[in-house]
Coordinates of C-alpha atoms and ligand atoms in Angstrom, one line a residue:
M12 CA 123.9 91.1 116.1
I13 CA 123.0 89.5 112.8
I14 CA 119.4 89.8 111.6
L15 CA 117.9 87.6 108.9
G16 CA 115.1 89.5 107.1
F17 CA 112.2 88.4 104.9
E18 CA 110.1 90.4 102.4
S19 CA 107.1 88.9 100.7
S20 CA 104.4 91.7 100.7
C21 CA 103.7 91.6 97.0
D22 CA 105.5 90.2 93.9
E23 CA 109.1 90.0 95.1
T24 CA 110.6 87.5 97.5
G25 CA 113.5 89.0 99.3
V26 CA 115.9 87.6 102.0
A27 CA 118.8 89.4 103.5
A28 CA 121.3 89.3 106.4
V29 CA 122.2 92.6 108.0
C30 CA 124.6 93.1 110.9
T31 CA 123.6 95.9 113.4
E32 CA 127.3 97.0 113.4
R33 CA 128.5 96.2 109.9
G34 CA 125.4 96.8 107.8
L35 CA 124.3 94.7 104.8
L36 CA 126.1 91.3 104.6
A37 CA 124.2 89.7 101.8
H38 CA 120.8 89.7 100.1
A39 CA 119.0 87.7 97.5
L40 CA 115.8 88.5 95.5
H41 CA 113.4 86.8 93.2
S42 CA 111.0 88.9 91.2
Q43 CA 107.7 87.4 90.0
I44 CA 107.3 90.0 87.2
A45 CA 107.7 87.4 84.4
M46 CA 105.1 85.2 86.1
H47 CA 102.5 87.9 86.5
Q48 CA 103.2 89.6 83.1
E49 CA 100.8 87.5 81.1
Y50 CA 97.9 88.6 83.4
G51 CA 98.8 92.3 83.2
G52 CA 99.1 92.6 87.0
V53 CA 99.8 90.7 90.2
V54 CA 97.6 87.6 90.8
P55 CA 97.6 87.3 94.6
E56 CA 97.2 83.5 94.8
L57 CA 100.0 82.9 92.4
A58 CA 102.2 85.4 94.3
S59 CA 101.7 83.5 97.6
R60 CA 102.5 80.1 96.0
D61 CA 105.6 81.5 94.4
H62 CA 106.8 83.0 97.7
I63 CA 106.5 79.5 99.2
R64 CA 108.6 78.0 96.4
R65 CA 111.3 80.7 96.6
V66 CA 111.8 81.6 100.2
L67 CA 114.0 78.6 101.4
P68 CA 116.4 78.5 98.4
L69 CA 116.9 82.3 98.8
T70 CA 117.6 81.9 102.5
T71 CA 120.2 79.2 101.7
E72 CA 121.7 81.6 99.1
V73 CA 122.0 84.5 101.6
L74 CA 123.6 82.4 104.3
Q75 CA 126.1 81.0 101.7
K76 CA 126.9 84.4 100.3
A77 CA 127.5 85.9 103.7
G78 CA 129.4 82.8 105.0
L79 CA 126.9 82.4 107.8
S80 CA 125.2 79.4 109.5
F81 CA 121.9 79.5 111.4
G82 CA 123.9 79.6 114.7
D83 CA 125.2 83.1 113.7
I84 CA 121.7 84.7 113.5
G85 CA 120.5 86.7 116.5
A86 CA 117.0 87.8 115.4
I87 CA 114.6 87.3 112.5
A88 CA 112.7 90.2 110.8
Y89 CA 109.8 90.1 108.4
T90 CA 107.4 92.4 106.6
A91 CA 104.2 92.3 108.6
G92 CA 102.3 94.7 106.3
P93 CA 100.9 96.5 104.4
G94 CA 100.6 94.2 101.4
L95 CA 98.7 91.2 100.1
A96 CA 97.4 89.1 103.0
G97 CA 98.4 85.7 101.6
A98 CA 101.8 86.9 100.4
L99 CA 102.5 88.5 103.8
L100 CA 101.6 85.3 105.6
V101 CA 104.2 83.3 103.8
G102 CA 107.1 85.5 104.9
A103 CA 105.6 86.0 108.4
S104 CA 105.1 82.3 109.0
V105 CA 108.5 81.3 107.7
A106 CA 110.2 84.0 109.8
Q107 CA 108.3 83.0 112.9
S108 CA 109.0 79.3 112.4
F109 CA 112.7 80.0 112.1
A110 CA 112.6 82.2 115.2
W111 CA 110.6 79.6 117.2
A112 CA 112.9 76.8 116.2
R113 CA 116.0 78.7 117.2
G114 CA 114.5 80.5 120.2
L115 CA 115.1 83.9 118.6
P116 CA 113.1 87.1 118.7
A117 CA 111.0 87.8 115.6
I118 CA 110.7 91.5 114.6
P119 CA 107.6 92.6 112.5
I120 CA 108.5 95.4 110.2
H121 CA 106.3 97.9 108.4
H122 CA 107.1 97.7 104.6
L123 CA 107.1 101.5 104.2
E124 CA 109.5 101.9 107.1
G125 CA 111.8 99.6 105.2
H126 CA 111.6 101.8 102.1
L127 CA 111.9 105.0 104.2
L128 CA 115.2 103.9 105.8
S129 CA 116.7 102.2 102.7
P130 CA 118.6 105.4 101.6
L131 CA 120.7 104.9 104.7
L132 CA 122.1 101.8 103.0
A133 CA 123.7 104.0 100.4
S134 CA 126.9 106.0 100.7
P135 CA 126.9 108.9 101.5
R136 CA 124.0 108.5 103.8
P137 CA 121.7 111.3 105.0
D138 CA 121.7 112.5 108.6
F139 CA 118.4 113.0 110.5
P140 CA 116.2 115.0 110.2
F141 CA 115.1 114.8 106.6
V142 CA 112.1 114.9 104.4
A143 CA 111.2 111.6 102.8
L144 CA 109.3 111.3 99.5
L145 CA 107.9 107.7 99.6
V146 CA 106.8 106.7 96.1
S147 CA 105.7 103.1 95.6
G148 CA 103.0 101.2 93.7
G149 CA 100.6 101.6 96.6
H150 CA 101.7 104.7 98.4
T151 CA 102.7 108.3 97.8
Q152 CA 103.6 110.2 101.0
L153 CA 105.8 113.0 102.2
M154 CA 107.1 112.4 105.7
R155 CA 109.2 114.4 108.1
V156 CA 111.8 111.9 109.6
D157 CA 113.5 113.0 112.8
G158 CA 115.0 109.6 113.7
V159 CA 114.3 105.9 113.6
G160 CA 110.6 105.5 114.6
D161 CA 110.1 109.2 114.5
Y162 CA 107.9 110.0 111.5
E163 CA 105.4 112.7 110.8
L164 CA 103.1 112.6 107.8
L165 CA 103.2 115.9 105.9
G166 CA 101.0 114.9 102.9
E167 CA 99.9 112.0 100.8
T168 CA 97.9 111.1 97.7
L169 CA 94.2 111.5 97.9
D170 CA 93.6 108.8 95.3
D171 CA 96.1 106.9 93.1
A172 CA 99.7 106.4 94.1
A173 CA 102.5 107.7 91.8
G174 CA 103.5 104.1 90.9
E175 CA 99.8 103.3 90.2
A176 CA 99.7 106.4 87.8
F177 CA 102.7 105.0 85.9
D178 CA 101.2 101.5 85.8
K179 CA 97.7 102.5 84.7
T180 CA 98.8 105.0 82.0
A181 CA 101.3 102.4 80.8
K182 CA 98.5 99.8 80.5
L183 CA 96.4 102.3 78.5
M184 CA 99.3 102.6 76.1
G185 CA 99.6 98.8 75.8
L186 CA 102.9 98.6 77.7
G187 CA 103.6 95.7 79.9
Y188 CA 103.4 95.2 83.6
P189 CA 104.9 96.8 85.7
G190 CA 104.3 100.0 83.8
G191 CA 106.7 102.3 85.5
P192 CA 110.0 101.0 84.0
A193 CA 108.4 100.3 80.6
L194 CA 106.9 103.8 80.3
S195 CA 110.0 105.4 81.6
Q196 CA 112.2 103.6 79.0
L197 CA 109.9 104.6 76.2
A198 CA 109.9 108.2 77.5
E199 CA 113.7 108.4 77.0
Q200 CA 113.1 108.7 73.2
G201 CA 110.2 111.2 73.5
D202 CA 109.7 115.0 73.9
P203 CA 108.1 115.7 77.3
S204 CA 106.7 119.0 76.0
S205 CA 104.7 117.4 73.2
Y206 CA 101.4 117.0 75.0
D207 CA 100.1 119.3 77.7
L208 CA 98.8 117.0 80.5
P209 CA 97.3 118.1 83.8
R210 CA 99.5 118.4 86.9
P211 CA 96.9 118.1 89.6
K212 CA 97.4 120.0 92.8
L213 CA 100.7 121.4 91.5
H214 CA 100.0 124.9 93.0
S215 CA 97.8 123.9 96.0
H216 CA 99.2 125.0 99.4
D217 CA 99.0 121.6 101.0
L218 CA 101.4 118.7 100.5
D219 CA 98.8 116.3 99.1
F220 CA 98.8 114.6 95.7
S221 CA 96.1 113.5 93.3
F222 CA 96.9 111.3 90.3
S223 CA 93.7 109.7 89.4
G224 CA 92.7 112.3 86.7
L225 CA 95.9 111.7 84.8
K226 CA 94.8 108.3 83.3
T227 CA 91.6 109.9 81.9
A228 CA 93.7 112.7 80.4
V229 CA 96.1 110.2 78.8
L230 CA 93.2 108.1 77.6
T231 CA 91.5 111.2 76.0
R232 CA 94.7 112.2 74.3
L233 CA 95.3 108.7 73.1
R234 CA 91.8 108.4 71.6
H235 CA 92.2 111.8 70.0
L236 CA 95.5 110.9 68.3
E237 CA 94.1 107.6 67.1
K238 CA 91.1 109.4 65.6
E239 CA 93.4 111.8 63.8
S240 CA 96.0 109.4 62.4
G241 CA 94.8 105.8 63.1
S242 CA 97.5 104.0 65.1
L243 CA 100.1 106.1 66.8
S244 CA 103.6 106.4 65.3
A245 CA 106.6 105.2 67.4
Q246 CA 107.5 108.9 68.0
Q247 CA 104.0 109.8 69.1
R248 CA 104.0 107.0 71.6
A249 CA 107.4 108.0 72.9
N250 CA 106.2 111.7 73.2
L251 CA 103.0 110.6 75.0
A252 CA 105.1 108.5 77.4
A253 CA 107.5 111.4 78.0
S254 CA 104.7 113.9 78.6
T255 CA 103.0 111.5 81.1
E256 CA 106.2 110.9 82.9
A257 CA 106.9 114.7 83.1
A258 CA 103.5 115.4 84.5
I259 CA 104.0 112.9 87.3
V260 CA 107.6 113.9 88.0
D261 CA 106.8 117.6 88.0
V262 CA 104.2 117.2 90.7
L263 CA 106.4 114.9 92.9
A264 CA 109.3 117.3 92.6
A265 CA 107.3 120.4 93.3
K266 CA 105.7 119.0 96.4
A267 CA 108.9 117.6 97.7
L268 CA 110.5 121.0 97.4
K269 CA 107.5 122.6 99.1
A270 CA 107.9 120.2 102.0
L271 CA 111.5 121.2 102.4
K272 CA 110.5 124.8 102.4
Q273 CA 107.7 124.3 104.9
T274 CA 109.9 122.3 107.3
G275 CA 113.0 124.4 106.8
L276 CA 115.0 121.1 106.2
K277 CA 117.8 120.8 103.6
N278 CA 117.9 117.0 103.0
L279 CA 115.5 115.0 100.9
V280 CA 115.3 111.3 100.8
V281 CA 113.5 109.5 98.0
A282 CA 112.4 105.9 98.5
G283 CA 110.1 103.3 96.9
G284 CA 109.9 101.8 93.4
V285 CA 109.3 105.1 91.6
G286 CA 112.6 106.3 93.2
A287 CA 114.3 104.3 90.5
N288 CA 112.9 106.7 87.8
R289 CA 115.7 108.4 86.1
H290 CA 113.8 111.5 85.2
L291 CA 112.7 112.0 88.8
R292 CA 116.3 111.5 90.0
R293 CA 117.7 114.1 87.4
Q294 CA 115.0 116.7 88.2
L295 CA 115.5 116.4 92.0
L296 CA 119.3 116.4 91.8
A297 CA 119.2 119.6 89.8
A298 CA 116.6 121.3 92.0
L299 CA 118.4 120.4 95.3
A300 CA 121.8 121.4 93.9
A301 CA 120.4 124.8 93.1
R302 CA 119.1 125.2 96.7
R303 CA 122.3 123.9 98.4
G304 CA 120.4 121.0 99.7
Q305 CA 121.0 117.3 99.1
V306 CA 118.9 114.5 97.8
F307 CA 119.6 110.9 98.7
F308 CA 118.3 107.7 96.9
P309 CA 118.6 104.1 97.9
P310 CA 121.1 102.1 95.7
L311 CA 119.2 101.5 92.4
D312 CA 118.8 97.7 93.0
L313 CA 117.2 98.4 96.5
C314 CA 114.6 101.0 95.3
T315 CA 112.0 98.3 94.5
D316 CA 111.0 95.7 97.1
N317 CA 113.8 93.7 98.7
G318 CA 114.7 91.9 101.9
A319 CA 117.7 94.1 102.6
M320 CA 115.5 97.1 103.6
I321 CA 113.5 94.9 106.0
A322 CA 116.5 93.4 107.8
F323 CA 118.1 96.9 107.8
A324 CA 115.0 98.6 109.3
A325 CA 114.9 95.9 112.0
A326 CA 118.7 96.5 112.7
Q327 CA 118.0 100.3 113.0
R328 CA 115.2 99.6 115.4
V329 CA 117.4 97.3 117.5
R330 CA 120.1 99.9 117.6
A331 CA 117.6 102.6 118.6
G332 CA 116.5 100.3 121.5
L333 CA 112.9 100.0 120.1
V334 CA 112.8 96.2 120.0
D335 CA 112.1 94.0 123.0
L336 CA 114.7 91.2 122.2
A337 CA 113.6 89.2 125.3
D338 CA 110.2 88.7 123.7
T339 CA 110.3 85.3 122.1
S340 CA 106.5 84.6 122.0
H341 CA 105.5 83.7 118.5
A342 CA 101.9 84.6 118.2
F343 CA 101.7 86.7 115.1
T344 CA 99.4 88.5 112.7
V345 CA 99.8 90.2 109.4
K346 CA 98.4 93.7 108.6
P347 CA 97.4 94.0 104.9
R348 CA 96.4 97.6 105.7
W349 CA 98.7 99.4 108.2
D350 CA 99.3 103.1 108.7
L351 CA 103.0 104.0 109.0
Q352 CA 102.0 106.4 111.8
D353 CA 101.2 103.3 113.9
V354 CA 104.9 102.4 114.1
C355 CA 105.9 105.9 115.2
E356 CA 107.4 105.8 118.6
R357 CA 107.1 109.6 119.4
E358 CA 104.4 110.6 121.8
T359 CA 101.9 112.8 119.9
A360 CA 100.0 115.4 121.9
Ligands
KG4_5 O1 108.1 99.9 96.1 P1 107.7 99.0 95.0 O2 108.7 98.0 94.4 O3 106.5 98.1 95.4 C1 105.5 98.6 96.3 O4 105.7 98.6 97.5 O5 104.5 99.1 95.7 O6 107.1 99.9 93.8 C2 106.6 99.4 92.6 C3 106.2 100.6 91.8 C4 105.4 100.1 90.5 O7 104.2 100.9 90.4 C5 106.4 100.4 89.4 O8 105.8 100.7 88.2 C6 107.1 101.6 89.9 O9 107.3 101.3 91.3 N1 108.5 101.7 89.3 C7 108.8 102.8 88.5 C8 110.1 102.6 88.0 N2 110.5 101.4 88.6 C9 109.5 100.9 89.3 N3 108.1 103.9 88.2 C10 108.7 104.8 87.3 N4 109.9 104.6 86.8 C11 110.7 103.5 87.2 N5 111.9 103.4 86.7
ZN6 ZN1 107.4 98.5 98.3

């Protein structure tokens, strides 16, 4: 079966066609980064309007790339949450309209389940069970994944998400939006041991995170350096970026390794936008090689939001028999706040 999937939860419009047997057939993406850049962050109303503009041309592009016509599509998938309400409504209503017009089932997908399963789009792909480190702009979670729809939360951030920590500290340093890639790029020229920044909860026994203190530490350091020498030199800026990145990455890596130890599992999967971070990738690859485990990442272009992961998650659910394909009712709702545990199919005691 071929599934057409739509992603519109935040600032990327993504459309993709995935075959339940053959995998990803084609995907197309439009990023709104350039549009939001002048405001220093996502403007929800502008995001919704842009999704409306982009979604149909992207759909045509995907069908053309994959050599498909509408008659070939067997089901429609869309991100139902979490995310920005208006933005979600665009993808959801377009998806439901297509499904209604063609008498097809529509499959609502949890955005984080899309990220969580996206490393299965890469080759080699991990076998279940594995530990997943989900690191996006809004979420930082460690999950035990035993199969499609079988997720157990092991730990999560108590305040800011890892992506948020990148974005907020980058903003303090006058770097553009989104901050993660900009800070990471600057960090490549810096020395991560230059400034000693806090690594909150690094040695705590639980698997939770806390990143909100980091921005205050970076701000204090920034003010101190400015007081000492006026404006920062290019090298000082790179050193501060590298030290900030190292503080975030050290905590993420340490907690991911602790989760592997506690669960006794060997495989780690990293998903979400921060999974594109080169320093995090290098550190985890080295740590897992040393423990004879393996770490899996989504293909680099599918780390941040995209339609492929949504169509793919729907395909996995169909294959696992978790979707009622006979249900072609089209009443729908979106869920701006939505716990991943709610899409877990395993009965909990
Ligand atoms: O998963 P995602 O595309 O959107 C959400 O679902 O939130 O993640 C976006 C987040 C942003 O905070 C962005 O700064 C961060 O991922 N990010 C990065 C990198 N690329 C994206 N953070 C660090 N290093 C990167 N290379
Ligand atoms: Zn995301």
